[in-house]
Amino acid sequence: MCGIMGYVGGDGASGIILNGLAKQEYRGYDSAGIALCLNGEIKSAKVVGRVSALARLVDDMPPECMEARSGIGHTRWATHGGVTVTNAHPHESADKMVTLVHNGIIENSKEIKADLTSKGIDFITETDTEAACQLLAHLYRGDALAAMTCLAKSLVGAFALVIMFKDRPGEIWCARKGSPLVVAYSGGASYCASDPTALLEFTHDLFFLDEGEMAELRPDGCRFFCFDGTRREKESIHLSWDSVMSDKGHYEHFMRKEIEEQPDVLRLTIDTHTILTSVSRERDLNLPVGMMKRVNRVQFVACGTSHYATLVARNIMESLDEEIDVSADVASEYRYRGVRGGDDTLAIFVSQSGETADTLAAARLARSKGTHCIAITNVRGSTIDRETEHTLLSMAGPEIGVAATKTFTGQISLLALLVMQLLKDRGTLSASDEARVIGGMRILPSHVHSILERESEIKSLAEKYSDSKGFFFIGRRECVPLAMEAALKLKEIAYLPSEAYAAGEMKHGPIAMLDEHLTVFAFVPDNDLREKTLSNVEECRARSAPIILLANEGDSSARDHANDVLYIPRTERELFPFTGVVALQLFAYHVARTLRRDIDMPRNLAKSVTVE
Ligand code: AGP
């Protein structure tokens, strides 16, 4: 949560910082602020609202502020303290010596505040961050490294801190514990940001701060330190993403652009990773040879949409190997459920950002039990990538819309291939299943393309149902995770009540809610469960609920059961979610657009959830 941008170099800092904040606005967007260092003074501007409002405020700052060659900025996702200008970052110490921005939560802020207040220091905000700011000023005696070292030891919780000292105009200091921070140096300037996408226009060689690391940024380079103050040599990581990938282009919303990129994501993933299934050893992942023969338990762990991707993977695994013991947990529960682990267990952690606090903590727990761990992430250099011995990168490219779309498709395609490799290593994947599923995956890009071509039909349907009081998404087996993802999309971007149910569960309670104002969107692929699902649909129809069906092309009798039917191409049974999700993303997008929602930055959300 929260986006941070820092710059020190030879150019005007304000434009670079505002531009960097705009690129990271999806991380949090309650309020925004900037501090610029100029002639021994630090000038700030803060606003409740978006970066565009901050830019207008910066335009009104004294003209000399545009000359500032260093500065820090922040977009906030409020945790402690309301959304007010006072609580917006940057924060300044009472003696004006320290100005800083923060992403994370300082858990011992109350204790620090009580201690400093007793020493006569006045606090003015409701935030936890101010405690770090005032404490650093209290510790600072002219030696920045010494003060930073003491501060890092004193803070409990999670933090990415970016700091300017009033008497050190050519320097920016950073510290990281628990919240991401990436640093770069290029052509006489140093930069830092929460998200690598903000730095790609300057360089693709990035330094991802590790847990317990600090950095000093100057125009002539960066130095890295451990929290105990010792110097650290650090290797940069090359990120091949193109900076135009994070541009909206001619699209009205990033989400719409990202939906359209899915055929490419599928093609790239399948072309790059079918090697996974073409070898019968764990070689590509560098897993211990023979591991899958020893493993008798597979656990998928993730949050939100990534969790739904793992449910798709779990279903594929169960469908291809009926013997295997496979589970899929949300990370925040996995940690406290007392799950089993050890050498006979493989845990697969999925996080597009690679920074989700619950998923990181779950992975650390699994490692501490001696469980074999694989991470799947979309961000090279992210914390989960660096902390997990075996990582697979999904091929979605940067995703800016807060609602995940193309990263879900990247995850499920990579997971399907990984599942097949693991089962092959285990000796339980039949050649016919392998050929069938891989063959089915190869035609997915063209299927998705044909769904995108039906956008006007999906848009009309979305407009027709956008005044519905709420939605039930129902289906069976492979359609249950699809229903969950569809319901989440509609909640996130349209703010409409939407529930996902296994179709057979409706009569056990939720059916009581149905009337003519609640729409049931049911998934009825043409397979062994079609008739059973249609019986559940009829039960809903009998309670006057309007019915939309998602069915396979050619299933003309589906029309007998519904008010409207959306047809999508036939796939292998396990692959229905791959095509279905695209139709449902478009449906959610057009409902939200009809309702004039803020689609790329829905209220109350942030793209990267770095607090537990
Ligand atoms: C998806 O639309 C959401 N933005 C959210 O559920 C997200 O998938 C979840 O927070 C997990 O994020 P991660 O994949 O980066 O770990």
XYZ file of C-alpha atoms and ligand atoms in Angstrom:
628
model
C 0.000 0.000 0.000
C 1.147 3.634 -0.440
C 3.439 4.716 -3.235
C 6.796 6.362 -2.646
C 9.040 8.247 -5.050
C 12.379 9.916 -4.288
C 14.850 11.738 -6.494
C 18.237 13.398 -6.083
C 20.151 14.576 -9.149
C 20.699 17.437 -11.543
C 17.172 17.975 -12.881
C 14.051 19.553 -11.439
C 12.824 17.110 -8.798
C 9.140 18.072 -8.724
C 8.208 16.834 -12.216
C 10.100 13.573 -11.786
C 8.449 12.901 -8.444
C 4.931 13.769 -9.613
C 5.389 11.570 -12.656
C 6.670 8.695 -10.480
C 3.748 9.098 -8.076
C 1.243 9.076 -10.927
C 2.691 5.756 -12.101
C 2.250 4.276 -8.640
C -1.082 5.852 -7.800
C -2.779 2.433 -7.906
C -0.869 1.595 -4.706
C -2.988 4.035 -2.680
C -4.807 7.199 -3.527
C -6.481 8.792 -0.496
C -4.097 11.705 -0.413
C -0.757 12.734 -1.864
C 2.185 14.893 -0.938
C 5.623 16.085 -1.955
C 8.596 17.683 -0.191
C 11.309 19.520 -2.100
C 14.722 20.454 -0.769
C 15.873 23.922 -1.760
C 18.595 26.195 -0.356
C 18.618 24.508 3.043
C 14.819 24.636 3.278
C 12.295 21.878 2.793
C 9.014 22.966 1.198
C 6.015 20.648 1.185
C 2.642 20.441 -0.482
C -0.047 17.967 0.511
C -3.568 17.342 -0.664
C -6.519 15.060 0.008
C -7.155 13.434 -3.345
C -5.187 12.317 -6.343
C -1.765 13.115 -7.778
C -3.433 15.377 -10.358
C -4.663 17.586 -7.488
C -1.168 17.568 -5.984
C 0.277 18.628 -9.339
C -2.053 21.670 -9.342
C -0.867 22.544 -5.842
C 2.771 22.213 -6.894
C 2.066 24.615 -9.763
C 1.079 27.184 -7.140
C 4.277 26.744 -5.088
C 6.844 29.566 -5.276
C 8.601 29.382 -8.677
C 11.989 28.669 -7.069
C 10.612 25.314 -5.851
C 10.853 24.123 -9.446
C 14.621 24.514 -9.069
C 14.801 21.900 -6.290
C 17.163 19.076 -7.262
C 15.973 16.582 -4.652
C 12.687 15.610 -3.124
C 10.377 12.865 -1.926
C 6.706 12.141 -2.624
C 3.951 9.841 -1.444
C 0.471 8.606 -2.305
C -1.341 7.306 0.750
C -3.619 4.381 1.544
C -4.689 5.335 5.065
C -4.046 2.884 7.906
C -3.623 5.047 11.026
C -5.537 8.328 11.056
C -8.224 9.696 8.772
C -7.796 10.975 5.257
C -6.761 14.570 5.964
C -4.091 16.945 4.729
C -2.415 16.824 8.150
C -2.199 13.036 8.058
C -0.936 12.993 4.464
C 2.780 12.384 3.945
C 5.495 13.729 3.909
C 5.731 14.352 7.647
C 8.085 16.874 9.175
C 9.654 16.683 12.630
C 8.833 19.421 15.133
C 12.362 20.845 14.761
C 11.978 20.694 10.926
C 15.230 18.728 10.636
C 13.650 15.530 9.269
C 11.052 15.098 6.524
C 9.983 11.605 5.560
C 7.474 9.378 3.797
C 6.512 5.892 4.928
C 4.813 2.766 3.643
C 3.897 0.179 6.290
C 2.775 0.235 9.899
C 4.878 1.269 12.907
C 3.452 -1.025 15.569
C 5.143 0.653 18.538
C 4.198 4.192 17.490
C 2.099 4.763 20.627
C 5.020 3.933 22.925
C 7.400 6.144 20.925
C 4.896 8.981 20.950
C 4.358 8.715 24.712
C 8.098 8.738 25.333
C 8.808 11.711 23.062
C 5.786 13.654 24.293
C 7.112 13.297 27.841
C 10.326 14.877 26.546
C 8.398 17.904 25.280
C 8.017 17.027 21.595
C 4.615 17.947 20.133
C 2.850 15.594 17.735
C 0.376 17.016 15.257
C -0.957 14.061 13.247
C -2.930 10.892 14.014
C -0.477 8.739 12.070
C 1.945 6.049 13.200
C 4.478 7.523 10.766
C 4.960 10.713 12.736
C 6.497 8.640 15.544
C 9.293 7.501 13.192
C 9.807 11.064 11.987
C 10.012 12.661 15.434
C 12.171 9.842 16.773
C 14.665 10.163 13.919
C 14.964 13.924 14.515
C 15.471 13.206 18.222
C 18.244 10.693 17.432
C 19.993 12.827 14.792
C 23.182 14.553 15.911
C 24.683 15.308 12.479
C 25.512 11.678 11.605
C 22.745 10.340 9.350
C 23.954 6.729 9.291
C 24.197 6.585 13.094
C 20.707 8.034 13.506
C 19.239 5.718 10.871
C 20.841 2.717 12.559
C 19.297 3.663 15.921
C 15.930 4.346 14.300
C 15.853 1.001 12.488
C 16.571 -0.795 15.769
C 13.863 1.138 17.621
C 10.981 0.599 15.206
C 8.685 -2.398 15.444
C 6.485 -3.219 12.466
C 6.823 -2.801 8.728
C 8.362 0.134 6.992
C 9.772 1.506 3.797
C 11.059 4.919 4.857
C 12.459 7.612 2.586
C 13.994 10.543 4.360
C 15.479 13.971 3.783
C 17.530 15.801 6.415
C 17.303 19.570 6.169
C 21.085 20.005 6.544
C 21.982 17.304 3.959
C 20.515 18.699 0.717
C 22.234 16.304 -1.718
C 21.173 13.120 0.068
C 18.132 10.922 0.455
C 18.115 8.063 2.975
C 16.049 4.912 2.756
C 15.321 1.954 5.029
C 13.314 -1.165 4.369
C 11.742 -3.747 6.640
C 8.639 -5.546 5.453
C 7.545 -3.012 2.814
C 9.078 -2.911 -0.657
C 11.526 -0.278 -1.850
C 13.576 -0.222 -5.013
C 16.549 2.043 -5.735
C 18.245 3.026 -8.990
C 21.171 5.102 -10.187
C 21.462 6.422 -13.708
C 23.266 9.292 -15.391
C 24.031 11.550 -12.441
C 20.863 10.917 -10.470
C 19.550 8.439 -7.918
C 15.951 7.382 -7.495
C 13.835 5.284 -5.186
C 10.271 4.036 -5.490
C 7.874 1.491 -4.076
C 7.348 -0.075 -7.453
C 9.926 -0.764 -10.172
C 7.554 0.464 -12.906
C 8.145 4.037 -11.689
C 11.870 3.742 -12.448
C 11.906 1.957 -15.798
C 12.048 5.163 -17.816
C 15.436 5.907 -16.188
C 17.024 2.467 -16.067
C 16.207 -1.235 -16.114
C 18.983 -2.098 -13.628
C 17.439 -1.868 -10.199
C 18.509 -2.469 -6.627
C 15.715 -4.082 -4.610
C 16.357 -3.352 -0.942
C 16.381 -6.519 1.157
C 14.866 -6.891 4.595
C 16.958 -4.910 7.074
C 18.738 -2.808 4.468
C 19.303 0.926 4.199
C 20.531 3.083 1.344
C 22.048 6.506 0.904
C 21.146 8.104 -2.425
C 23.275 10.861 -3.932
C 23.584 12.295 -7.444
C 26.853 10.380 -7.904
C 25.579 6.971 -6.757
C 24.029 4.884 -4.016
C 25.535 3.173 -0.981
C 23.899 0.303 0.847
C 24.068 -0.615 4.523
C 22.739 -3.236 6.927
C 20.640 -2.022 9.845
C 23.771 -2.272 12.036
C 25.475 0.332 9.836
C 27.921 -1.963 8.027
C 28.423 -1.367 4.288
C 26.894 -3.831 1.867
C 27.809 -4.452 -1.749
C 24.700 -5.051 -3.791
C 24.055 -6.449 -7.246
C 21.449 -4.820 -9.443
C 18.704 -6.893 -11.022
C 17.860 -6.306 -14.667
C 14.142 -5.944 -15.341
C 13.255 -6.430 -18.981
C 9.809 -4.794 -18.806
C 9.262 -2.020 -21.293
C 8.185 1.318 -19.800
C 5.483 1.700 -22.494
C 3.884 -1.448 -21.074
C 2.749 0.746 -18.180
C 1.146 3.335 -20.467
C -2.602 3.452 -20.985
C -2.221 4.147 -24.697
C -5.529 4.973 -26.378
C -7.576 3.022 -23.835
C -10.009 4.680 -21.459
C -8.824 2.477 -18.593
C -5.786 0.355 -17.802
C -8.148 -2.488 -16.915
C -9.622 -2.521 -20.400
C -6.156 -2.476 -21.953
C -5.013 -5.290 -19.682
C -8.065 -7.420 -20.527
C -7.130 -7.096 -24.184
C -3.532 -8.145 -23.564
C -4.600 -11.614 -22.422
C -4.184 -13.513 -25.703
C -0.546 -12.328 -25.727
C -0.063 -13.309 -22.093
C -1.369 -16.802 -22.831
C 0.745 -17.161 -25.961
C 3.903 -15.981 -24.221
C 3.372 -18.189 -21.176
C 2.622 -21.272 -23.207
C 5.513 -20.687 -25.638
C 7.979 -19.938 -22.852
C 6.960 -22.573 -20.366
C 5.761 -25.635 -22.275
C 9.367 -26.662 -21.730
C 8.099 -27.372 -18.224
C 6.203 -30.368 -19.484
C 8.693 -31.379 -22.123
C 11.180 -32.700 -19.586
C 10.536 -35.425 -17.085
C 12.756 -34.047 -14.344
C 12.570 -31.121 -11.981
C 15.439 -29.530 -13.933
C 13.804 -26.266 -14.993
C 12.892 -25.335 -11.486
C 16.136 -26.655 -10.133
C 14.118 -28.725 -7.672
C 15.812 -31.609 -5.882
C 15.745 -34.570 -8.292
C 13.145 -37.099 -7.190
C 11.393 -34.581 -4.952
C 7.975 -35.106 -6.471
C 8.238 -38.856 -5.880
C 8.768 -38.160 -2.158
C 6.142 -35.434 -1.853
C 2.714 -36.704 -0.892
C 1.073 -33.356 -0.145
C 0.777 -30.214 -2.303
C -0.413 -26.921 -0.811
C -1.322 -23.823 -2.824
C -1.245 -20.560 -0.871
C -2.254 -17.043 -2.001
C -4.678 -14.135 -1.449
C -7.557 -12.626 -3.438
C -7.514 -13.241 -7.152
C -4.250 -15.161 -6.830
C -6.054 -17.511 -4.433
C -8.746 -18.104 -7.052
C -5.972 -18.880 -9.547
C -4.702 -21.543 -7.149
C -8.220 -23.020 -6.870
C -8.173 -23.413 -10.656
C -4.779 -25.119 -10.335
C -5.964 -27.364 -7.521
C -8.886 -28.522 -9.662
C -6.586 -29.244 -12.605
C -4.249 -31.215 -10.364
C -7.109 -33.257 -8.911
C -8.568 -33.859 -12.327
C -5.264 -35.223 -13.659
C -4.234 -37.207 -10.561
C -7.037 -38.455 -8.358
C -4.623 -39.795 -5.751
C -2.738 -36.631 -4.859
C -3.466 -34.780 -1.610
C -3.815 -31.153 -2.711
C -5.168 -28.119 -0.865
C -5.540 -24.399 -1.597
C -5.541 -21.951 1.315
C -5.778 -18.212 1.634
C -2.435 -17.095 3.037
C -3.875 -15.326 6.071
C -5.499 -18.616 7.180
C -2.654 -20.953 6.197
C -0.485 -19.159 8.726
C -2.768 -19.803 11.669
C -4.427 -23.077 10.734
C -1.588 -25.264 11.909
C -1.058 -26.847 8.467
C 1.414 -29.675 8.111
C 4.774 -29.275 6.426
C 8.197 -30.854 5.981
C 10.137 -32.823 3.372
C 7.015 -34.663 2.179
C 5.192 -31.392 1.402
C 5.399 -28.981 -1.515
C 3.883 -25.513 -1.046
C 3.293 -23.219 -4.032
C 2.903 -19.511 -3.191
C 1.284 -17.275 -5.776
C 1.421 -13.482 -5.706
C 1.408 -11.229 -8.749
C 3.063 -8.381 -6.830
C 5.345 -10.656 -4.824
C 4.861 -8.245 -1.914
C 1.599 -9.382 -0.277
C 2.356 -9.472 3.443
C 0.215 -12.516 4.271
C 1.636 -14.579 1.422
C 5.210 -13.650 2.350
C 4.594 -14.586 5.978
C 2.988 -17.895 4.969
C 5.985 -18.716 2.768
C 8.381 -17.940 5.618
C 6.396 -20.244 7.889
C 6.492 -23.068 5.346
C 10.248 -22.685 4.876
C 10.745 -22.813 8.637
C 9.006 -26.227 8.618
C 11.324 -27.580 5.933
C 8.554 -27.606 3.313
C 9.673 -27.461 -0.327
C 8.548 -24.067 -1.654
C 7.930 -22.669 -5.120
C 6.867 -19.057 -5.724
C 4.954 -17.765 -8.715
C 5.079 -14.013 -9.157
C 4.798 -11.443 -11.901
C 7.541 -9.183 -10.545
C 11.153 -10.152 -10.881
C 13.128 -8.890 -7.890
C 10.045 -8.772 -5.657
C 10.384 -10.007 -2.101
C 8.847 -13.402 -2.779
C 11.135 -13.863 -5.770
C 14.213 -13.061 -3.711
C 13.202 -15.045 -0.658
C 12.081 -18.249 -2.382
C 14.665 -20.628 -3.757
C 12.520 -21.717 -6.694
C 10.583 -19.000 -8.496
C 8.622 -19.048 -11.711
C 7.814 -15.705 -13.306
C 4.446 -15.212 -14.897
C 4.564 -13.425 -18.219
C 1.848 -10.787 -17.810
C 4.005 -7.644 -17.826
C 3.178 -4.738 -15.500
C -0.446 -4.600 -14.399
C -1.653 -1.156 -13.351
C -5.416 -1.563 -12.919
C -6.129 -2.392 -9.295
C -8.428 -5.227 -10.356
C -6.266 -8.117 -11.492
C -7.058 -9.391 -14.988
C -4.119 -10.385 -17.152
C -2.053 -11.469 -14.152
C -4.800 -13.988 -13.287
C -4.569 -15.402 -16.803
C -0.771 -15.469 -16.540
C -1.008 -17.282 -13.216
C -3.503 -19.944 -14.265
C -1.649 -20.748 -17.475
C 1.682 -21.021 -15.676
C 0.118 -23.020 -12.848
C -1.486 -25.447 -15.311
C 1.908 -26.085 -16.901
C 3.620 -26.398 -13.534
C 0.988 -28.836 -12.291
C 1.588 -30.991 -15.344
C 5.336 -30.981 -14.876
C 5.009 -31.900 -11.218
C 2.659 -34.772 -12.024
C 4.974 -35.923 -14.773
C 7.870 -35.948 -12.327
C 5.670 -37.927 -10.020
C 4.888 -40.374 -12.783
C 1.135 -39.860 -12.653
C 0.438 -37.698 -15.715
C -0.870 -39.800 -18.578
C 0.467 -39.033 -22.043
C -3.074 -38.622 -23.330
C -4.007 -36.080 -20.643
C -0.789 -34.186 -21.255
C -1.413 -34.003 -25.004
C -5.085 -33.118 -24.481
C -4.490 -30.261 -22.023
C -1.429 -28.819 -23.775
C -3.295 -29.012 -27.094
C -6.244 -27.239 -25.486
C -3.999 -24.542 -24.057
C -2.436 -23.830 -27.426
C -5.774 -22.730 -28.888
C -6.700 -20.560 -25.883
C -5.239 -17.318 -27.326
C -7.517 -17.514 -30.373
C -10.520 -18.420 -28.191
C -9.860 -15.397 -25.966
C -9.493 -13.267 -29.050
C -12.925 -14.337 -30.261
C -14.439 -13.440 -26.858
C -12.886 -9.972 -27.085
C -14.548 -9.592 -30.470
C -17.930 -10.022 -28.769
C -17.401 -7.068 -26.483
C -20.405 -5.104 -27.799
C -22.717 -8.017 -26.948
C -21.203 -8.275 -23.437
C -21.467 -4.512 -23.023
C -25.198 -4.555 -23.896
C -25.744 -7.331 -21.376
C -23.843 -5.392 -18.702
C -25.889 -2.257 -19.378
C -29.127 -4.233 -19.229
C -28.312 -5.730 -15.817
C -26.397 -2.853 -14.237
C -29.427 -1.786 -12.175
C -29.623 -5.220 -10.559
C -29.594 -5.094 -6.737
C -26.883 -7.726 -6.754
C -25.564 -10.876 -8.393
C -25.070 -14.531 -7.621
C -22.393 -16.262 -9.694
C -22.868 -20.013 -9.608
C -21.238 -23.061 -11.145
C -19.787 -26.437 -10.294
C -16.218 -27.840 -9.995
C -13.967 -25.856 -12.377
C -16.599 -23.120 -12.472
C -16.536 -22.449 -8.709
C -13.233 -20.505 -8.729
C -14.458 -18.755 -11.846
C -17.596 -17.704 -9.967
C -15.441 -16.411 -7.106
C -13.272 -14.366 -9.414
C -16.311 -12.988 -11.289
C -17.962 -11.948 -8.016
C -14.748 -10.331 -6.777
C -14.360 -8.314 -9.977
C -17.888 -6.955 -9.676
C -17.437 -6.106 -5.990
C -14.102 -4.416 -6.590
C -14.929 -2.184 -9.501
C -18.748 -1.850 -9.499
C -19.250 -1.963 -5.688
C -22.253 -4.252 -6.257
C -23.163 -6.998 -3.788
C -22.090 -10.191 -5.532
C -21.746 -13.671 -4.151
C -20.156 -16.801 -5.546
C -21.643 -20.195 -4.769
C -21.165 -23.774 -5.778
C -24.455 -24.181 -7.673
C -25.517 -27.115 -5.518
C -25.268 -24.958 -2.406
C -27.899 -22.391 -3.380
C -30.766 -24.415 -1.961
C -28.959 -24.725 1.381
C -29.592 -21.076 2.243
C -28.749 -18.358 -0.278
C -31.815 -19.108 -2.421
C -33.845 -17.349 0.287
C -32.455 -14.052 -0.975
C -33.638 -14.434 -4.541
C -36.333 -12.318 -6.142
C -36.712 -10.438 -9.413
C -34.079 -7.870 -8.394
C -31.161 -10.272 -7.852
C -29.531 -11.657 -10.980
C -28.133 -15.183 -11.138
C -25.218 -15.594 -13.520
C -24.661 -19.337 -13.973
C -21.857 -21.175 -15.776
C -22.964 -24.244 -17.714
C -20.143 -25.614 -19.853
C -21.212 -28.519 -21.997
C -19.829 -31.308 -19.805
C -20.853 -34.040 -17.368
C -22.203 -31.490 -14.841
C -24.307 -29.444 -17.269
C -27.650 -31.050 -16.408
C -27.077 -30.862 -12.653
C -26.128 -27.204 -12.904
C -29.184 -26.483 -15.043
C -31.386 -28.052 -12.352
C -29.895 -25.577 -9.882
C -30.555 -22.787 -12.378
C -34.195 -23.829 -12.654
C -34.507 -23.666 -8.861
C -33.357 -20.036 -9.047
C -35.637 -19.258 -11.979
C -38.594 -20.561 -10.016
C -37.845 -17.802 -7.447
C -38.158 -15.111 -10.159
C -34.448 -14.346 -10.387
C -33.340 -13.112 -13.815
C -30.882 -15.678 -15.230
C -27.814 -15.152 -17.413
C -25.990 -18.255 -18.591
C -22.386 -18.574 -19.713
C -22.500 -21.543 -22.073
C -20.473 -23.153 -24.815
C -21.067 -22.270 -28.452
C -23.528 -24.663 -30.047
C -25.529 -25.239 -26.859
C -28.720 -23.774 -28.295
C -30.974 -25.358 -25.650
C -29.262 -23.224 -22.984
C -31.659 -20.479 -24.119
C -34.582 -22.476 -22.708
C -33.258 -21.885 -19.195
C -32.322 -18.222 -19.171
C -33.212 -14.632 -19.901
C -29.881 -14.205 -21.672
C -27.064 -16.482 -22.773
C -23.474 -15.520 -23.421
C -21.697 -18.040 -25.619
C -17.972 -18.754 -25.468
C -15.863 -21.270 -27.421
C -15.595 -24.882 -26.280
C -12.434 -25.902 -24.447
C -11.057 -28.908 -22.649
C -13.035 -29.316 -19.433
C -10.240 -28.063 -17.139
C -9.753 -24.947 -19.259
C -13.243 -23.411 -19.108
C -12.086 -20.793 -16.522
C -9.415 -19.563 -18.947
C -11.972 -18.353 -21.459
C -14.871 -17.735 -19.093
C -12.909 -15.282 -16.992
C -12.335 -12.949 -19.937
C -16.069 -12.698 -20.656
C -16.718 -12.038 -16.965
C -13.983 -9.411 -16.708
C -15.581 -7.583 -19.626
C -19.001 -7.929 -18.007
C -17.752 -6.448 -14.712
C -15.881 -3.717 -16.575
C -18.974 -2.605 -18.488
C -21.258 -2.761 -15.451
C -18.751 -0.542 -13.598
C -18.447 1.781 -16.595
C -22.229 2.094 -16.849
C -22.321 2.965 -13.150
C -19.503 5.500 -13.707
C -17.172 3.910 -11.181
C -13.492 4.744 -10.865
C -12.471 1.530 -12.589
C -8.666 1.665 -12.346
C -8.611 2.989 -8.799
C -11.688 1.651 -6.996
C -12.474 3.179 -3.636
C -10.813 1.787 -0.493
C -8.458 -0.530 -2.400
C -4.760 -0.596 -3.172
C -3.026 -2.858 -5.629
C -0.304 -4.172 -3.415
C -1.369 -5.217 0.084
C 1.788 -4.967 2.148
C 0.119 -4.959 5.569
C -1.261 -8.044 7.308
C -7.519 -8.634 -7.366
O -8.343 -7.991 -8.273
C -7.227 -7.868 -6.143
N -6.659 -6.621 -6.447
C -6.611 -8.631 -4.995
O -7.537 -9.592 -4.600
C -5.242 -9.315 -5.221
O -5.374 -10.390 -6.100
C -4.689 -9.787 -3.858
O -4.499 -8.683 -3.026
C -3.405 -10.588 -3.985
O -2.382 -9.829 -4.537
P -1.028 -10.489 -5.030
O -1.365 -11.410 -6.148
O -0.180 -9.337 -5.456
O -0.446 -11.239 -3.875
